[in-house]
PDB file of C-alpha atoms in Angstrom:
ATOM      1  CA  MET F  56       0.000   0.000   0.000  1.00 45.00           C
ATOM      2  CA  LEU F  57       1.400   3.382  -0.996  1.00 45.00           C
ATOM      3  CA  MET F  58       1.945   5.964   1.706  1.00 49.00           C
ATOM      4  CA  PRO F  59      -0.042   9.207   1.199  1.00 56.00           C
ATOM      5  CA  PRO F  60       2.137  12.220   0.264  1.00 52.00           C
ATOM      6  CA  PHE F  61       1.292  13.971   3.524  1.00 49.00           C
ATOM      7  CA  CYS F  62       2.505  10.999   5.556  1.00 51.00           C
ATOM      8  CA  ARG F  63       5.656  10.744   3.486  1.00 53.00           C
ATOM      9  CA  ALA F  64       6.371  14.417   4.114  1.00 49.00           C
ATOM     10  CA  MET F  65       5.866  13.952   7.841  1.00 53.00           C
ATOM     11  CA  GLN F  66       8.194  10.978   7.830  1.00 55.00           C
ATOM     12  CA  VAL F  67      10.900  12.981   6.076  1.00 50.00           C
ATOM     13  CA  VAL F  68      10.592  15.877   8.526  1.00 50.00           C
ATOM     14  CA  LEU F  69      10.693  13.590  11.548  1.00 51.00           C
ATOM     15  CA  SER F  70      13.754  11.854  10.119  1.00 52.00           C
ATOM     16  CA  LEU F  71      15.498  15.202   9.778  1.00 47.00           C
ATOM     17  CA  LEU F  72      14.662  16.109  13.351  1.00 47.00           C
ATOM     18  CA  LEU F  73      15.964  12.775  14.585  1.00 48.00           C
ATOM     19  CA  ALA F  74      19.195  13.207  12.641  1.00 45.00           C
ATOM     20  CA  LEU F  75      19.729  16.670  14.093  1.00 44.00           C
ATOM     21  CA  THR F  76      19.059  15.754  17.698  1.00 45.00           C
ATOM     22  CA  SER F  77      20.842  12.384  17.680  1.00 43.00           C
ATOM     23  CA  GLY F  78      24.201  14.141  17.995  1.00 43.00           C
ATOM     24  CA  THR F  79      23.311  15.798  21.302  1.00 42.00           C
ATOM     25  CA  LEU F  80      26.387  16.424  23.401  1.00 48.00           C
ATOM     26  CA  SER F  81      26.599  14.754  26.786  1.00 55.00           C
ATOM     27  CA  LEU F  82      28.375  15.393  30.047  1.00 52.00           C
ATOM     28  CA  ASP F  83      30.757  12.556  29.128  1.00 74.00           C
ATOM     29  CA  THR F  84      32.353  15.068  26.772  1.00 77.00           C
ATOM     30  CA  LEU F  85      33.749  16.868  29.817  1.00 84.00           C
ATOM     31  CA  ASN F  86      35.775  13.851  30.937  1.00 89.00           C
ATOM     32  CA  MET F  87      37.046  11.769  28.061  1.00 88.00           C
ATOM     33  CA  CYS F  88      40.166  10.744  26.183  1.00 92.00           C
ATOM     34  CA  MET F  89      40.491  11.086  22.442  1.00 86.00           C
ATOM     35  CA  ASP F  90      41.081   8.012  20.307  1.00 85.00           C
ATOM     36  CA  ALA F  91      44.705   8.685  19.399  1.00 75.00           C
ATOM     37  CA  LYS F  92      48.102   7.010  19.404  1.00 79.00           C
ATOM     38  CA  HIS F  93      49.072   6.987  23.092  1.00 79.00           C
ATOM     39  CA  HIS F  94      45.944   8.026  24.983  1.00 84.00           C
ATOM     40  CA  LYS F  95      44.278   5.827  27.569  1.00 89.00           C
ATOM     41  CA  THR F  96      40.734   4.710  26.764  1.00 87.00           C
ATOM     42  CA  GLU F  97      39.394   6.490  29.843  1.00 90.00           C
ATOM     43  CA  PRO F  98      40.837   9.189  32.121  1.00 89.00           C
ATOM     44  CA  GLY F  99      41.855   8.357  35.666  1.00 90.00           C
ATOM     45  CA  PRO F 100      44.408   9.066  38.409  1.00 91.00           C
ATOM     46  CA  GLU F 101      48.109   8.795  37.502  1.00 85.00           C
ATOM     47  CA  GLY F 102      50.050   9.658  40.646  1.00 79.00           C
ATOM     48  CA  GLU F 103      53.508   9.352  39.080  1.00 79.00           C
ATOM     49  CA  LEU F 104      53.227  11.746  36.159  1.00 84.00           C
ATOM     50  CA  TYR F 105      56.562  13.313  35.319  1.00 86.00           C
ATOM     51  CA  LEU F 106      57.529  16.968  35.861  1.00 88.00           C
ATOM     52  CA  GLN F 107      55.545  19.246  33.518  1.00 92.00           C
ATOM     53  CA  CYS F 108      52.778  16.649  33.098  1.00 89.00           C
ATOM     54  CA  SER F 109      52.244  16.382  36.863  1.00 89.00           C
ATOM     55  CA  PRO F 110      49.349  18.918  37.033  1.00 91.00           C
ATOM     56  CA  TRP F 111      47.124  16.235  35.427  1.00 92.00           C
ATOM     57  CA  ARG F 112      48.043  13.475  37.908  1.00 89.00           C
ATOM     58  CA  ASP F 113      44.618  13.463  39.604  1.00 90.00           C
ATOM     59  CA  ASN F 114      42.791  12.728  36.344  1.00 92.00           C
ATOM     60  CA  ALA F 115      44.771  12.047  33.188  1.00 91.00           C
ATOM     61  CA  CYS F 116      44.520  10.531  29.721  1.00 93.00           C
ATOM     62  CA  CYS F 117      48.258   9.812  29.693  1.00 92.00           C
ATOM     63  CA  THR F 118      50.255   7.120  31.446  1.00 91.00           C
ATOM     64  CA  ALA F 119      53.370   7.725  33.530  1.00 88.00           C
ATOM     65  CA  ASN F 120      55.544   6.390  30.682  1.00 85.00           C
ATOM     66  CA  THR F 121      53.955   8.778  28.201  1.00 87.00           C
ATOM     67  CA  SER F 122      54.583  11.688  30.571  1.00 86.00           C
ATOM     68  CA  VAL F 123      58.279  10.803  30.744  1.00 87.00           C
ATOM     69  CA  GLU F 124      58.601  10.471  26.976  1.00 85.00           C
ATOM     70  CA  ALA F 125      56.896  13.854  26.488  1.00 85.00           C
ATOM     71  CA  HIS F 126      60.023  15.414  27.989  1.00 87.00           C
ATOM     72  CA  GLU F 127      62.522  13.570  25.760  1.00 82.00           C
ATOM     73  CA  ASP F 128      64.118  14.640  22.483  1.00 78.00           C
ATOM     74  CA  ASN F 129      63.214  12.243  19.654  1.00 71.00           C
ATOM     75  CA  SER F 130      61.048  10.209  22.018  1.00 70.00           C
ATOM     76  CA  TYR F 131      59.218   7.092  20.875  1.00 67.00           C
ATOM     77  CA  LEU F 132      55.909   8.986  21.055  1.00 73.00           C
ATOM     78  CA  TYR F 133      56.261  10.436  17.552  1.00 82.00           C
ATOM     79  CA  ASN F 134      60.009  10.336  16.712  1.00 83.00           C
ATOM     80  CA  PHE F 135      59.758  14.082  16.326  1.00 89.00           C
ATOM     81  CA  ASN F 136      63.024  16.007  16.034  1.00 89.00           C
ATOM     82  CA  TRP F 137      62.734  19.370  17.767  1.00 93.00           C
ATOM     83  CA  ASN F 138      66.277  20.212  16.653  1.00 93.00           C
ATOM     84  CA  HIS F 139      65.573  20.224  12.917  1.00 93.00           C
ATOM     85  CA  CYS F 140      67.103  23.728  12.552  1.00 95.00           C
ATOM     86  CA  GLY F 141      69.812  23.580  15.181  1.00 95.00           C
ATOM     87  CA  ILE F 142      69.434  22.938  18.892  1.00 95.00           C
ATOM     88  CA  MET F 143      66.137  24.296  20.183  1.00 95.00           C
ATOM     89  CA  SER F 144      66.643  26.557  23.175  1.00 96.00           C
ATOM     90  CA  PRO F 145      65.565  25.148  26.554  1.00 95.00           C
ATOM     91  CA  LYS F 146      63.130  28.005  27.167  1.00 96.00           C
ATOM     92  CA  CYS F 147      61.426  27.262  23.837  1.00 96.00           C
ATOM     93  CA  LYS F 148      61.492  23.490  24.306  1.00 95.00           C
ATOM     94  CA  LYS F 149      59.678  23.711  27.648  1.00 95.00           C
ATOM     95  CA  HIS F 150      56.588  25.042  25.850  1.00 96.00           C
ATOM     96  CA  PHE F 151      56.537  22.113  23.445  1.00 94.00           C
ATOM     97  CA  THR F 152      56.879  19.780  26.408  1.00 93.00           C
ATOM     98  CA  GLN F 153      53.932  21.497  28.050  1.00 94.00           C
ATOM     99  CA  ASP F 154      51.990  21.342  24.792  1.00 94.00           C
ATOM    100  CA  ALA F 155      52.675  17.583  24.624  1.00 91.00           C
ATOM    101  CA  CYS F 156      51.519  17.117  28.225  1.00 93.00           C
ATOM    102  CA  PHE F 157      48.339  19.071  27.530  1.00 94.00           C
ATOM    103  CA  TYR F 158      47.593  17.073  24.383  1.00 91.00           C
ATOM    104  CA  GLU F 159      48.399  13.656  25.840  1.00 91.00           C
ATOM    105  CA  CYS F 160      47.062  14.107  29.392  1.00 93.00           C
ATOM    106  CA  SER F 161      44.067  16.452  29.313  1.00 92.00           C
ATOM    107  CA  PRO F 162      40.649  14.801  29.871  1.00 94.00           C
ATOM    108  CA  ASN F 163      38.796  18.062  29.118  1.00 93.00           C
ATOM    109  CA  LEU F 164      39.202  18.435  25.364  1.00 92.00           C
ATOM    110  CA  GLY F 165      35.902  16.806  24.442  1.00 89.00           C
ATOM    111  CA  PRO F 166      34.154  19.879  22.973  1.00 90.00           C
ATOM    112  CA  TRP F 167      36.948  20.208  20.386  1.00 93.00           C
ATOM    113  CA  ILE F 168      37.538  16.562  19.462  1.00 90.00           C
ATOM    114  CA  GLN F 169      36.754  15.626  15.865  1.00 88.00           C
ATOM    115  CA  GLN F 170      37.059  12.383  13.950  1.00 85.00           C
ATOM    116  CA  VAL F 171      39.850  12.060  11.388  1.00 83.00           C
ATOM    117  CA  ASP F 172      40.922   9.406   8.919  1.00 80.00           C
ATOM    118  CA  GLN F 173      44.600   9.076   9.763  1.00 77.00           C
ATOM    119  CA  SER F 174      46.754   5.985  10.156  1.00 75.00           C
ATOM    120  CA  TRP F 175      47.990   6.910  13.637  1.00 72.00           C
ATOM    121  CA  ARG F 176      44.844   8.310  15.216  1.00 79.00           C
ATOM    122  CA  LYS F 177      41.087   8.367  14.763  1.00 84.00           C
ATOM    123  CA  GLU F 178      40.447  11.673  16.526  1.00 88.00           C
ATOM    124  CA  ARG F 179      42.137  15.041  16.891  1.00 89.00           C
ATOM    125  CA  ILE F 180      41.424  18.458  18.408  1.00 92.00           C
ATOM    126  CA  ILE F 181      40.383  21.519  16.399  1.00 92.00           C
ATOM    127  CA  ASP F 182      40.305  25.178  17.516  1.00 94.00           C
ATOM    128  CA  VAL F 183      40.929  24.695  21.239  1.00 95.00           C
ATOM    129  CA  PRO F 184      40.804  28.297  22.575  1.00 96.00           C
ATOM    130  CA  LEU F 185      44.137  28.994  24.263  1.00 96.00           C
ATOM    131  CA  CYS F 186      44.598  31.669  26.888  1.00 96.00           C
ATOM    132  CA  MET F 187      46.463  34.717  25.625  1.00 96.00           C
ATOM    133  CA  GLU F 188      49.283  34.414  28.175  1.00 95.00           C
ATOM    134  CA  ASP F 189      50.148  30.857  27.149  1.00 95.00           C
ATOM    135  CA  CYS F 190      50.304  31.712  23.450  1.00 96.00           C
ATOM    136  CA  HIS F 191      52.244  34.936  23.928  1.00 97.00           C
ATOM    137  CA  ASP F 192      54.753  33.389  26.347  1.00 97.00           C
ATOM    138  CA  TRP F 193      55.308  30.444  23.992  1.00 97.00           C
ATOM    139  CA  TRP F 194      56.022  32.757  21.040  1.00 98.00           C
ATOM    140  CA  GLU F 195      58.176  35.098  23.123  1.00 97.00           C
ATOM    141  CA  ASP F 196      60.371  32.253  24.411  1.00 97.00           C
ATOM    142  CA  CYS F 197      60.837  30.796  20.925  1.00 97.00           C
ATOM    143  CA  LYS F 198      61.264  34.001  18.907  1.00 97.00           C
ATOM    144  CA  ASN F 199      65.054  33.601  18.635  1.00 97.00           C
ATOM    145  CA  ASP F 200      64.879  29.947  17.565  1.00 97.00           C
ATOM    146  CA  TYR F 201      64.742  28.661  13.986  1.00 97.00           C
ATOM    147  CA  THR F 202      62.445  26.441  11.940  1.00 97.00           C
ATOM    148  CA  CYS F 203      61.855  25.632   8.268  1.00 96.00           C
ATOM    149  CA  LYS F 204      58.091  25.035   8.323  1.00 95.00           C
ATOM    150  CA  SER F 205      54.974  26.784   9.597  1.00 96.00           C
ATOM    151  CA  ASN F 206      52.804  23.644   9.851  1.00 96.00           C
ATOM    152  CA  TRP F 207      54.569  20.960  11.850  1.00 95.00           C
ATOM    153  CA  HIS F 208      51.844  18.369  11.378  1.00 91.00           C
ATOM    154  CA  LYS F 209      52.770  17.483   7.803  1.00 91.00           C
ATOM    155  CA  GLY F 210      55.213  17.972   4.950  1.00 93.00           C
ATOM    156  CA  TRP F 211      58.397  16.743   6.655  1.00 95.00           C
ATOM    157  CA  ASP F 212      61.017  14.468   5.120  1.00 94.00           C
ATOM    158  CA  TRP F 213      60.631  11.252   7.151  1.00 92.00           C
ATOM    159  CA  SER F 214      62.966   9.130   4.982  1.00 92.00           C
ATOM    160  CA  SER F 215      65.438   8.745   7.857  1.00 88.00           C
ATOM    161  CA  GLY F 216      62.764   7.761  10.397  1.00 86.00           C
ATOM    162  CA  VAL F 217      62.689  11.190  12.038  1.00 86.00           C
ATOM    163  CA  ASN F 218      61.490  14.478  10.619  1.00 91.00           C
ATOM    164  CA  LYS F 219      63.901  16.606   8.616  1.00 93.00           C
ATOM    165  CA  CYS F 220      63.305  19.819   6.718  1.00 95.00           C
ATOM    166  CA  PRO F 221      61.860  19.043   3.276  1.00 93.00           C
ATOM    167  CA  GLU F 222      63.947  19.609   0.167  1.00 92.00           C
ATOM    168  CA  GLY F 223      63.858  23.202  -0.977  1.00 91.00           C
ATOM    169  CA  SER F 224      63.049  24.636   2.445  1.00 93.00           C
ATOM    170  CA  ARG F 225      65.451  26.687   4.538  1.00 95.00           C
ATOM    171  CA  CYS F 226      65.776  27.398   8.215  1.00 97.00           C
ATOM    172  CA  ARG F 227      64.474  30.838   9.126  1.00 97.00           C
ATOM    173  CA  ILE F 228      64.239  32.727  12.372  1.00 97.00           C
ATOM    174  CA  TRP F 229      61.018  32.079  14.262  1.00 97.00           C
ATOM    175  CA  THR F 230      59.564  35.556  13.792  1.00 97.00           C
ATOM    176  CA  GLU F 231      59.891  35.276  10.016  1.00 97.00           C
ATOM    177  CA  VAL F 232      57.921  32.034   9.965  1.00 97.00           C
ATOM    178  CA  TYR F 233      55.528  33.161  12.698  1.00 97.00           C
ATOM    179  CA  PRO F 234      55.256  36.971  12.739  1.00 97.00           C
ATOM    180  CA  THR F 235      52.788  36.953  15.637  1.00 97.00           C
ATOM    181  CA  PRO F 236      51.768  34.708  18.541  1.00 97.00           C
ATOM    182  CA  LYS F 237      48.457  34.154  16.748  1.00 97.00           C
ATOM    183  CA  SER F 238      50.134  32.839  13.592  1.00 97.00           C
ATOM    184  CA  MET F 239      52.253  30.414  15.622  1.00 97.00           C
ATOM    185  CA  CYS F 240      49.502  29.037  17.837  1.00 96.00           C
ATOM    186  CA  GLU F 241      47.058  28.508  14.993  1.00 97.00           C
ATOM    187  CA  GLN F 242      49.427  27.262  12.287  1.00 96.00           C
ATOM    188  CA  ILE F 243      51.992  25.099  14.030  1.00 96.00           C
ATOM    189  CA  TRP F 244      49.632  22.157  14.654  1.00 95.00           C
ATOM    190  CA  SER F 245      47.221  22.850  11.762  1.00 92.00           C
ATOM    191  CA  SER F 246      44.469  24.648  13.683  1.00 92.00           C
ATOM    192  CA  SER F 247      44.571  22.459  16.782  1.00 94.00           C
ATOM    193  CA  TYR F 248      44.599  25.712  18.752  1.00 96.00           C
ATOM    194  CA  LEU F 249      42.638  28.915  18.390  1.00 96.00           C
ATOM    195  CA  TYR F 250      44.293  32.172  19.412  1.00 97.00           C
ATOM    196  CA  THR F 251      42.264  34.305  21.812  1.00 95.00           C
ATOM    197  CA  THR F 252      42.760  37.592  23.631  1.00 95.00           C
ATOM    198  CA  LEU F 253      41.183  36.059  26.726  1.00 95.00           C
ATOM    199  CA  PRO F 254      43.280  36.032  29.918  1.00 94.00           C
ATOM    200  CA  LYS F 255      43.438  33.047  32.241  1.00 93.00           C
ATOM    201  CA  SER F 256      41.280  34.932  34.736  1.00 92.00           C
ATOM    202  CA  SER F 257      38.392  34.958  32.239  1.00 92.00           C
ATOM    203  CA  GLY F 258      37.565  31.280  32.712  1.00 89.00           C
ATOM    204  CA  ARG F 259      36.823  31.153  28.968  1.00 93.00           C
ATOM    205  CA  CYS F 260      40.113  29.807  27.626  1.00 95.00           C
ATOM    206  CA  MET F 261      42.121  26.620  28.050  1.00 94.00           C
ATOM    207  CA  GLN F 262      45.348  26.767  30.025  1.00 95.00           C
ATOM    208  CA  LEU F 263      48.463  24.864  28.993  1.00 92.00           C
ATOM    209  CA  TRP F 264      50.165  25.919  32.212  1.00 87.00           C
ATOM    210  CA  PHE F 265      48.462  25.755  35.595  1.00 87.00           C
ATOM    211  CA  THR F 266      49.093  24.702  39.174  1.00 85.00           C
ATOM    212  CA  GLY F 267      46.615  23.294  41.667  1.00 84.00           C
ATOM    213  CA  PRO F 268      43.145  22.103  40.608  1.00 87.00           C
ATOM    214  CA  ASN F 269      42.655  21.760  36.861  1.00 91.00           C
ATOM    215  CA  PRO F 270      40.784  24.904  35.670  1.00 93.00           C
ATOM    216  CA  ASN F 271      40.055  23.511  32.214  1.00 93.00           C
ATOM    217  CA  ARG F 272      37.009  21.408  33.098  1.00 91.00           C
ATOM    218  CA  LYS F 273      34.964  24.532  33.833  1.00 91.00           C
ATOM    219  CA  VAL F 274      36.113  26.067  30.560  1.00 91.00           C
ATOM    220  CA  ALA F 275      35.102  22.945  28.637  1.00 90.00           C
ATOM    221  CA  GLU F 276      31.739  22.980  30.446  1.00 90.00           C
ATOM    222  CA  TYR F 277      31.169  26.579  29.351  1.00 90.00           C
ATOM    223  CA  TYR F 278      31.782  25.732  25.683  1.00 90.00           C
ATOM    224  CA  LEU F 279      29.774  22.525  25.912  1.00 86.00           C
ATOM    225  CA  ASN F 280      26.779  24.431  27.293  1.00 83.00           C
ATOM    226  CA  ASN F 281      27.067  26.990  24.492  1.00 71.00           C
ATOM    227  CA  ALA F 282      27.154  24.214  21.898  1.00 51.00           C
ATOM    228  CA  GLN F 283      24.094  22.569  23.434  1.00 47.00           C
ATOM    229  CA  GLN F 284      22.206  25.863  23.402  1.00 46.00           C
ATOM    230  CA  ARG F 285      23.005  26.394  19.722  1.00 49.00           C
ATOM    231  CA  GLN F 286      21.958  22.847  18.941  1.00 47.00           C
ATOM    232  CA  SER F 287      18.722  23.274  20.879  1.00 43.00           C
ATOM    233  CA  PHE F 288      17.969  26.521  19.028  1.00 41.00           C
ATOM    234  CA  ALA F 289      18.583  24.846  15.670  1.00 43.00           C
ATOM    235  CA  SER F 290      16.319  21.915  16.611  1.00 42.00           C
ATOM    236  CA  THR F 291      13.548  24.269  17.734  1.00 47.00           C
ATOM    237  CA  LYS F 292      13.812  26.294  14.528  1.00 48.00           C
ATOM    238  CA  LEU F 293      13.605  23.170  12.387  1.00 49.00           C
ATOM    239  CA  LEU F 294      10.653  21.906  14.401  1.00 50.00           C
ATOM    240  CA  LEU F 295       8.756  25.163  13.857  1.00 51.00           C
ATOM    241  CA  LEU F 296       9.487  25.019  10.147  1.00 55.00           C
ATOM    242  CA  ALA F 297       8.274  21.438  10.077  1.00 53.00           C
ATOM    243  CA  ILE F 298       5.038  22.352  11.845  1.00 57.00           C
ATOM    244  CA  ALA F 299       4.455  25.233   9.421  1.00 56.00           C
ATOM    245  CA  PHE F 300       5.118  22.957   6.468  1.00 52.00           C
ATOM    246  CA  LEU F 301       2.771  20.248   7.702  1.00 56.00           C
ATOM    247  CA  SER F 302       0.078  22.814   8.507  1.00 56.00           C
ATOM    248  CA  LEU F 303       0.178  24.050   4.930  1.00 54.00           C
ATOM    249  CA  ARG F 304      -0.175  20.491   3.654  1.00 54.00           C
ATOM    250  CA  MET F 305      -3.364  20.058   5.630  1.00 53.00           C
ATOM    251  CA  TYR F 306      -5.176  22.814   3.708  1.00 52.00           C
TER     252      TYR F 306
END
């Protein structure tokens, strides 16, 4: 038996509504680990986290071994060579160590996790809003170092097993490759981070560096709530359009 056109229209509209609302964000997003190369499946206490990774010891997505390797040059984590344009200065290197700890250990990145089709991970972060101080301090401490690439996620020569500058590139001073803190924070890991002018005191940006209780859960909760409100508004708007459409069909 054929379905009347009105019923078919209703079915289509209801299917659209279901598709829109099925992706509703949950509180689990505030305490989760991404599906990546070295992350644990679930966050939990790690009392022995090493040095700069120790702020996450109460609830972490990294293991103690990962936290140690995050501090090493050419560690087994990614075989990444920080010294691709000469020896990276210690004050610059400490920011990359902190960046690695944040990426590997943080359980509060859920609102910015997206699926990817990559051989070494199934998820990554996009546009995590960094606090202004962290981005500026990172750039300031690295501005006298050298690099040959603006995007460190891809384009390296890996023929030796570790990353080297690709053929045709040249080592340039940091400020030539990254004229501003914004350009560095947003380009270096292909939009993993979003530059903001928000200070740490705002409670609206994620902190790479902190001591004491982790402040980033409340920040993630703020962005999660905003996303849920936008999703709810979109669902309501579509529902009203659906009702108007079905009402017209009845006349």
